[in-house]
Amino acid sequence: SVLSMEGPLTVFAPTDAAFAALPAGALDALLSPGNSDLLVKLLYNHVAYGDLTSDKLAVGAVDTFDSAVNVAFTPTGVVVDGANVVQADIDASNGVIHAVDQVLLPVGFSRQLQARIDGVDSTAEAARRTPSISRRPASTEAAVGAASVDASGGEPSTSATEDAPVRALW
């Protein structure tokens, strides 16, 4: 329901290859009904308020629905929390999508997920958790600014053949 909000929203969408690179059992665990809170937390870490096209992204933290991601510019393009933007500025009816080559894991998320995979988390505790949006819209002025995409002023590549964005989850 969050992704169908009026927006504007920016989604840093992991590619199919990014999801495939998750550790064994991670995707199955995330898709398990008892772990919907972790899945929501993970997905919320990929959604930011505002229409943050590549010309509006600035170096530094960008608030997401869960916490924040760090944006950096390198000679080869835009990097979000260590993930490369492989396709930028994909228009959506309520904002923009940037395809990234890694799943953006919130701080401490790997430990929480591994505990669920190992069965450390009790089913009763899992049933009590309810996912919710934990952020209010941030001022878009604080999150955006003009910046060049790389040192030479070039544009990021917008062609991604084997790294097509995951459309089914978004």
PDB file of C-alpha atoms in Angstrom:
ATOM      1  CA  SER A   1       0.000   0.000   0.000  1.00  0.00           C
ATOM      2  CA  VAL A   2       2.893   2.384   0.657  1.00  0.00           C
ATOM      3  CA  LEU A   3       4.140   2.179  -2.902  1.00  0.00           C
ATOM      4  CA  SER A   4       0.720   3.120  -4.222  1.00  0.00           C
ATOM      5  CA  MET A   5       0.662   6.341  -2.159  1.00  0.00           C
ATOM      6  CA  GLU A   6       0.162   9.551  -4.075  1.00  0.00           C
ATOM      7  CA  GLY A   7       3.807  10.481  -3.580  1.00  0.00           C
ATOM      8  CA  PRO A   8       6.101  11.684  -4.800  1.00  0.00           C
ATOM      9  CA  LEU A   9       8.290   8.765  -3.782  1.00  0.00           C
ATOM     10  CA  THR A  10      11.726   7.548  -4.770  1.00  0.00           C
ATOM     11  CA  VAL A  11      12.381   3.793  -4.800  1.00  0.00           C
ATOM     12  CA  PHE A  12      15.868   2.306  -4.860  1.00  0.00           C
ATOM     13  CA  ALA A  13      14.795  -1.007  -6.420  1.00  0.00           C
ATOM     14  CA  PRO A  14      17.188  -3.962  -6.227  1.00  0.00           C
ATOM     15  CA  THR A  15      17.555  -5.937  -9.432  1.00  0.00           C
ATOM     16  CA  ASP A  16      16.721  -9.629  -9.701  1.00  0.00           C
ATOM     17  CA  ALA A  17      20.474 -10.305  -9.509  1.00  0.00           C
ATOM     18  CA  ALA A  18      20.668  -8.327  -6.250  1.00  0.00           C
ATOM     19  CA  PHE A  19      17.993 -10.506  -4.653  1.00  0.00           C
ATOM     20  CA  ALA A  20      19.677 -13.642  -6.011  1.00  0.00           C
ATOM     21  CA  ALA A  21      22.915 -12.572  -4.292  1.00  0.00           C
ATOM     22  CA  LEU A  22      21.326 -12.670  -0.830  1.00  0.00           C
ATOM     23  CA  PRO A  23      22.644 -15.471   1.403  1.00  0.00           C
ATOM     24  CA  ALA A  24      21.059 -18.919   1.018  1.00  0.00           C
ATOM     25  CA  GLY A  25      17.650 -19.058   2.688  1.00  0.00           C
ATOM     26  CA  ALA A  26      17.357 -15.295   3.129  1.00  0.00           C
ATOM     27  CA  LEU A  27      14.754 -14.679   0.428  1.00  0.00           C
ATOM     28  CA  ASP A  28      12.645 -17.659   1.515  1.00  0.00           C
ATOM     29  CA  ALA A  29      12.799 -16.422   5.112  1.00  0.00           C
ATOM     30  CA  LEU A  30      11.777 -12.899   4.093  1.00  0.00           C
ATOM     31  CA  LEU A  31       8.803 -14.217   2.116  1.00  0.00           C
ATOM     32  CA  SER A  32       7.622 -16.387   5.010  1.00  0.00           C
ATOM     33  CA  PRO A  33       4.349 -15.039   6.520  1.00  0.00           C
ATOM     34  CA  GLY A  34       5.878 -15.033  10.020  1.00  0.00           C
ATOM     35  CA  ASN A  35       8.576 -12.641   8.878  1.00  0.00           C
ATOM     36  CA  SER A  36       6.438  -9.995   7.211  1.00  0.00           C
ATOM     37  CA  ASP A  37       7.742  -7.403   9.681  1.00  0.00           C
ATOM     38  CA  LEU A  38      11.303  -7.955   8.440  1.00  0.00           C
ATOM     39  CA  LEU A  39      10.207  -7.832   4.814  1.00  0.00           C
ATOM     40  CA  VAL A  40       8.383  -4.539   5.405  1.00  0.00           C
ATOM     41  CA  LYS A  41      11.421  -3.121   7.237  1.00  0.00           C
ATOM     42  CA  LEU A  42      13.639  -4.128   4.327  1.00  0.00           C
ATOM     43  CA  LEU A  43      11.296  -2.692   1.695  1.00  0.00           C
ATOM     44  CA  TYR A  44      10.828   0.566   3.657  1.00  0.00           C
ATOM     45  CA  ASN A  45      14.613   0.984   3.634  1.00  0.00           C
ATOM     46  CA  HIS A  46      14.369   1.268  -0.171  1.00  0.00           C
ATOM     47  CA  VAL A  47      11.673   3.999  -0.292  1.00  0.00           C
ATOM     48  CA  ALA A  48      12.315   7.718   0.231  1.00  0.00           C
ATOM     49  CA  TYR A  49       9.966  10.677   0.234  1.00  0.00           C
ATOM     50  CA  GLY A  50      10.226  13.026  -2.709  1.00  0.00           C
ATOM     51  CA  ASP A  51      10.926  12.832  -6.416  1.00  0.00           C
ATOM     52  CA  LEU A  52      14.701  12.406  -6.156  1.00  0.00           C
ATOM     53  CA  THR A  53      15.777  12.153  -9.765  1.00  0.00           C
ATOM     54  CA  SER A  54      19.513  11.801 -10.371  1.00  0.00           C
ATOM     55  CA  ASP A  55      19.902  15.546 -10.907  1.00  0.00           C
ATOM     56  CA  LYS A  56      18.359  16.181  -7.453  1.00  0.00           C
ATOM     57  CA  LEU A  57      20.305  13.615  -5.442  1.00  0.00           C
ATOM     58  CA  ALA A  58      23.029  15.059  -3.245  1.00  0.00           C
ATOM     59  CA  VAL A  59      25.920  13.497  -1.370  1.00  0.00           C
ATOM     60  CA  GLY A  60      24.886  12.456   2.118  1.00  0.00           C
ATOM     61  CA  ALA A  61      21.977  10.880   3.931  1.00  0.00           C
ATOM     62  CA  VAL A  62      18.547  10.505   2.341  1.00  0.00           C
ATOM     63  CA  ASP A  63      15.733   9.627   4.750  1.00  0.00           C
ATOM     64  CA  THR A  64      13.818   6.463   3.920  1.00  0.00           C
ATOM     65  CA  PHE A  65      10.615   5.154   5.452  1.00  0.00           C
ATOM     66  CA  ASP A  66      12.757   2.978   7.768  1.00  0.00           C
ATOM     67  CA  SER A  67      15.915   4.978   8.438  1.00  0.00           C
ATOM     68  CA  ALA A  68      18.307   6.567   5.923  1.00  0.00           C
ATOM     69  CA  VAL A  69      20.624   5.610   3.080  1.00  0.00           C
ATOM     70  CA  ASN A  70      23.848   7.338   2.116  1.00  0.00           C
ATOM     71  CA  VAL A  71      24.308   8.668  -1.400  1.00  0.00           C
ATOM     72  CA  ALA A  72      27.764   9.112  -2.898  1.00  0.00           C
ATOM     73  CA  PHE A  73      29.098   9.981  -6.319  1.00  0.00           C
ATOM     74  CA  THR A  74      32.027   8.110  -7.818  1.00  0.00           C
ATOM     75  CA  PRO A  75      33.791   8.426 -11.158  1.00  0.00           C
ATOM     76  CA  THR A  76      31.621   5.543 -12.401  1.00  0.00           C
ATOM     77  CA  GLY A  77      28.242   6.780 -11.145  1.00  0.00           C
ATOM     78  CA  VAL A  78      25.910   7.042  -8.179  1.00  0.00           C
ATOM     79  CA  VAL A  79      26.259   4.741  -5.169  1.00  0.00           C
ATOM     80  CA  VAL A  80      23.525   4.258  -2.532  1.00  0.00           C
ATOM     81  CA  ASP A  81      24.670   2.525   0.673  1.00  0.00           C
ATOM     82  CA  GLY A  82      27.369   0.745  -1.332  1.00  0.00           C
ATOM     83  CA  ALA A  83      25.007  -0.342  -4.119  1.00  0.00           C
ATOM     84  CA  ASN A  84      25.602   0.955  -7.632  1.00  0.00           C
ATOM     85  CA  VAL A  85      22.717   2.624  -9.433  1.00  0.00           C
ATOM     86  CA  VAL A  86      22.543   0.541 -12.620  1.00  0.00           C
ATOM     87  CA  GLN A  87      19.522   2.291 -14.122  1.00  0.00           C
ATOM     88  CA  ALA A  88      18.483   5.770 -13.040  1.00  0.00           C
ATOM     89  CA  ASP A  89      15.388   7.899 -13.355  1.00  0.00           C
ATOM     90  CA  ILE A  90      12.783   5.289 -14.264  1.00  0.00           C
ATOM     91  CA  ASP A  91       9.501   7.211 -14.316  1.00  0.00           C
ATOM     92  CA  ALA A  92       6.671   5.965 -12.116  1.00  0.00           C
ATOM     93  CA  SER A  93       3.187   7.406 -11.725  1.00  0.00           C
ATOM     94  CA  ASN A  94       3.980   8.564  -8.188  1.00  0.00           C
ATOM     95  CA  GLY A  95       7.716   9.268  -8.365  1.00  0.00           C
ATOM     96  CA  VAL A  96      10.927   7.778  -9.644  1.00  0.00           C
ATOM     97  CA  ILE A  97      12.760   4.441  -9.458  1.00  0.00           C
ATOM     98  CA  HIS A  98      16.521   3.894  -9.429  1.00  0.00           C
ATOM     99  CA  ALA A  99      17.576   0.259  -9.983  1.00  0.00           C
ATOM    100  CA  VAL A 100      20.450  -0.782  -7.687  1.00  0.00           C
ATOM    101  CA  ASP A 101      22.703  -3.835  -7.846  1.00  0.00           C
ATOM    102  CA  GLN A 102      22.433  -4.768  -4.149  1.00  0.00           C
ATOM    103  CA  VAL A 103      19.666  -5.096  -1.582  1.00  0.00           C
ATOM    104  CA  LEU A 104      19.971  -2.168   0.861  1.00  0.00           C
ATOM    105  CA  LEU A 105      20.082  -3.770   4.300  1.00  0.00           C
ATOM    106  CA  PRO A 106      19.192  -1.608   7.325  1.00  0.00           C
ATOM    107  CA  VAL A 107      21.684  -1.524  10.222  1.00  0.00           C
ATOM    108  CA  GLY A 108      21.504  -4.774  12.200  1.00  0.00           C
ATOM    109  CA  PHE A 109      19.175  -6.367   9.663  1.00  0.00           C
ATOM    110  CA  SER A 110      21.463  -9.278   8.733  1.00  0.00           C
ATOM    111  CA  ARG A 111      21.646 -10.343  12.381  1.00  0.00           C
ATOM    112  CA  GLN A 112      17.855 -10.203  12.778  1.00  0.00           C
ATOM    113  CA  LEU A 113      17.285 -12.165   9.584  1.00  0.00           C
ATOM    114  CA  GLN A 114      19.873 -14.797  10.495  1.00  0.00           C
ATOM    115  CA  ALA A 115      18.183 -15.272  13.887  1.00  0.00           C
ATOM    116  CA  ARG A 116      14.889 -15.956  12.088  1.00  0.00           C
ATOM    117  CA  ILE A 117      16.562 -18.374   9.665  1.00  0.00           C
ATOM    118  CA  ASP A 118      18.170 -20.191  12.603  1.00  0.00           C
ATOM    119  CA  GLY A 119      14.792 -20.378  14.367  1.00  0.00           C
ATOM    120  CA  VAL A 120      15.889 -18.275  17.349  1.00  0.00           C
ATOM    121  CA  ASP A 121      12.849 -16.007  17.050  1.00  0.00           C
ATOM    122  CA  SER A 122       9.730 -17.506  18.632  1.00  0.00           C
ATOM    123  CA  THR A 123       6.544 -17.817  16.580  1.00  0.00           C
ATOM    124  CA  ALA A 124       4.540 -16.077  19.334  1.00  0.00           C
ATOM    125  CA  GLU A 125       6.909 -13.108  19.258  1.00  0.00           C
ATOM    126  CA  ALA A 126       6.751 -12.967  15.470  1.00  0.00           C
ATOM    127  CA  ALA A 127       2.927 -12.904  15.574  1.00  0.00           C
ATOM    128  CA  ARG A 128       2.931  -9.852  17.890  1.00  0.00           C
ATOM    129  CA  ARG A 129       4.976  -7.704  15.518  1.00  0.00           C
ATOM    130  CA  THR A 130       3.078  -5.341  13.271  1.00  0.00           C
ATOM    131  CA  PRO A 131       4.841  -3.461  10.501  1.00  0.00           C
ATOM    132  CA  SER A 132       4.256   0.271  10.255  1.00  0.00           C
ATOM    133  CA  ILE A 133       5.757   3.317   8.620  1.00  0.00           C
ATOM    134  CA  SER A 134       8.222   4.810  11.065  1.00  0.00           C
ATOM    135  CA  ARG A 135       9.080   8.043   9.255  1.00  0.00           C
ATOM    136  CA  ARG A 136       7.259  11.219   8.408  1.00  0.00           C
ATOM    137  CA  PRO A 137       7.961  13.033   5.163  1.00  0.00           C
ATOM    138  CA  ALA A 138      11.289  14.806   5.419  1.00  0.00           C
ATOM    139  CA  SER A 139      11.826  18.227   3.970  1.00  0.00           C
ATOM    140  CA  THR A 140      12.756  17.613   0.372  1.00  0.00           C
ATOM    141  CA  GLU A 141      15.068  20.621   0.503  1.00  0.00           C
ATOM    142  CA  ALA A 142      17.224  18.824   3.070  1.00  0.00           C
ATOM    143  CA  ALA A 143      17.342  15.670   0.986  1.00  0.00           C
ATOM    144  CA  VAL A 144      17.959  17.102  -2.451  1.00  0.00           C
ATOM    145  CA  GLY A 145      20.390  19.408  -4.151  1.00  0.00           C
ATOM    146  CA  ALA A 146      22.108  19.812  -7.455  1.00  0.00           C
ATOM    147  CA  ALA A 147      25.192  17.648  -7.877  1.00  0.00           C
ATOM    148  CA  SER A 148      27.080  16.186 -10.749  1.00  0.00           C
ATOM    149  CA  VAL A 149      26.732  12.472 -11.297  1.00  0.00           C
ATOM    150  CA  ASP A 150      30.444  11.895 -11.495  1.00  0.00           C
ATOM    151  CA  ALA A 151      33.717  13.772 -11.590  1.00  0.00           C
ATOM    152  CA  SER A 152      33.551  14.205 -15.348  1.00  0.00           C
ATOM    153  CA  GLY A 153      29.938  15.403 -15.300  1.00  0.00           C
ATOM    154  CA  GLY A 154      28.703  12.358 -17.225  1.00  0.00           C
ATOM    155  CA  GLU A 155      25.312  10.783 -16.837  1.00  0.00           C
ATOM    156  CA  PRO A 156      24.811   7.373 -15.216  1.00  0.00           C
ATOM    157  CA  SER A 157      24.081   4.514 -17.537  1.00  0.00           C
ATOM    158  CA  THR A 158      20.397   3.910 -18.061  1.00  0.00           C
ATOM    159  CA  SER A 159      20.784   0.626 -19.864  1.00  0.00           C
ATOM    160  CA  ALA A 160      20.621  -2.521 -17.799  1.00  0.00           C
ATOM    161  CA  THR A 161      20.234  -5.768 -19.618  1.00  0.00           C
ATOM    162  CA  GLU A 162      20.666  -8.568 -17.097  1.00  0.00           C
ATOM    163  CA  ASP A 163      20.050  -6.221 -14.169  1.00  0.00           C
ATOM    164  CA  ALA A 164      16.444  -5.330 -14.969  1.00  0.00           C
ATOM    165  CA  PRO A 165      14.580  -3.902 -11.955  1.00  0.00           C
ATOM    166  CA  VAL A 166      12.423  -6.228  -9.919  1.00  0.00           C
ATOM    167  CA  ARG A 167       8.926  -5.166 -10.878  1.00  0.00           C
ATOM    168  CA  ALA A 168       6.942  -7.835  -9.021  1.00  0.00           C
ATOM    169  CA  LEU A 169       7.911  -6.554  -5.567  1.00  0.00           C
ATOM    170  CA  TRP A 170       7.564  -2.886  -6.386  1.00  0.00           C
TER     171      TRP A 170
END
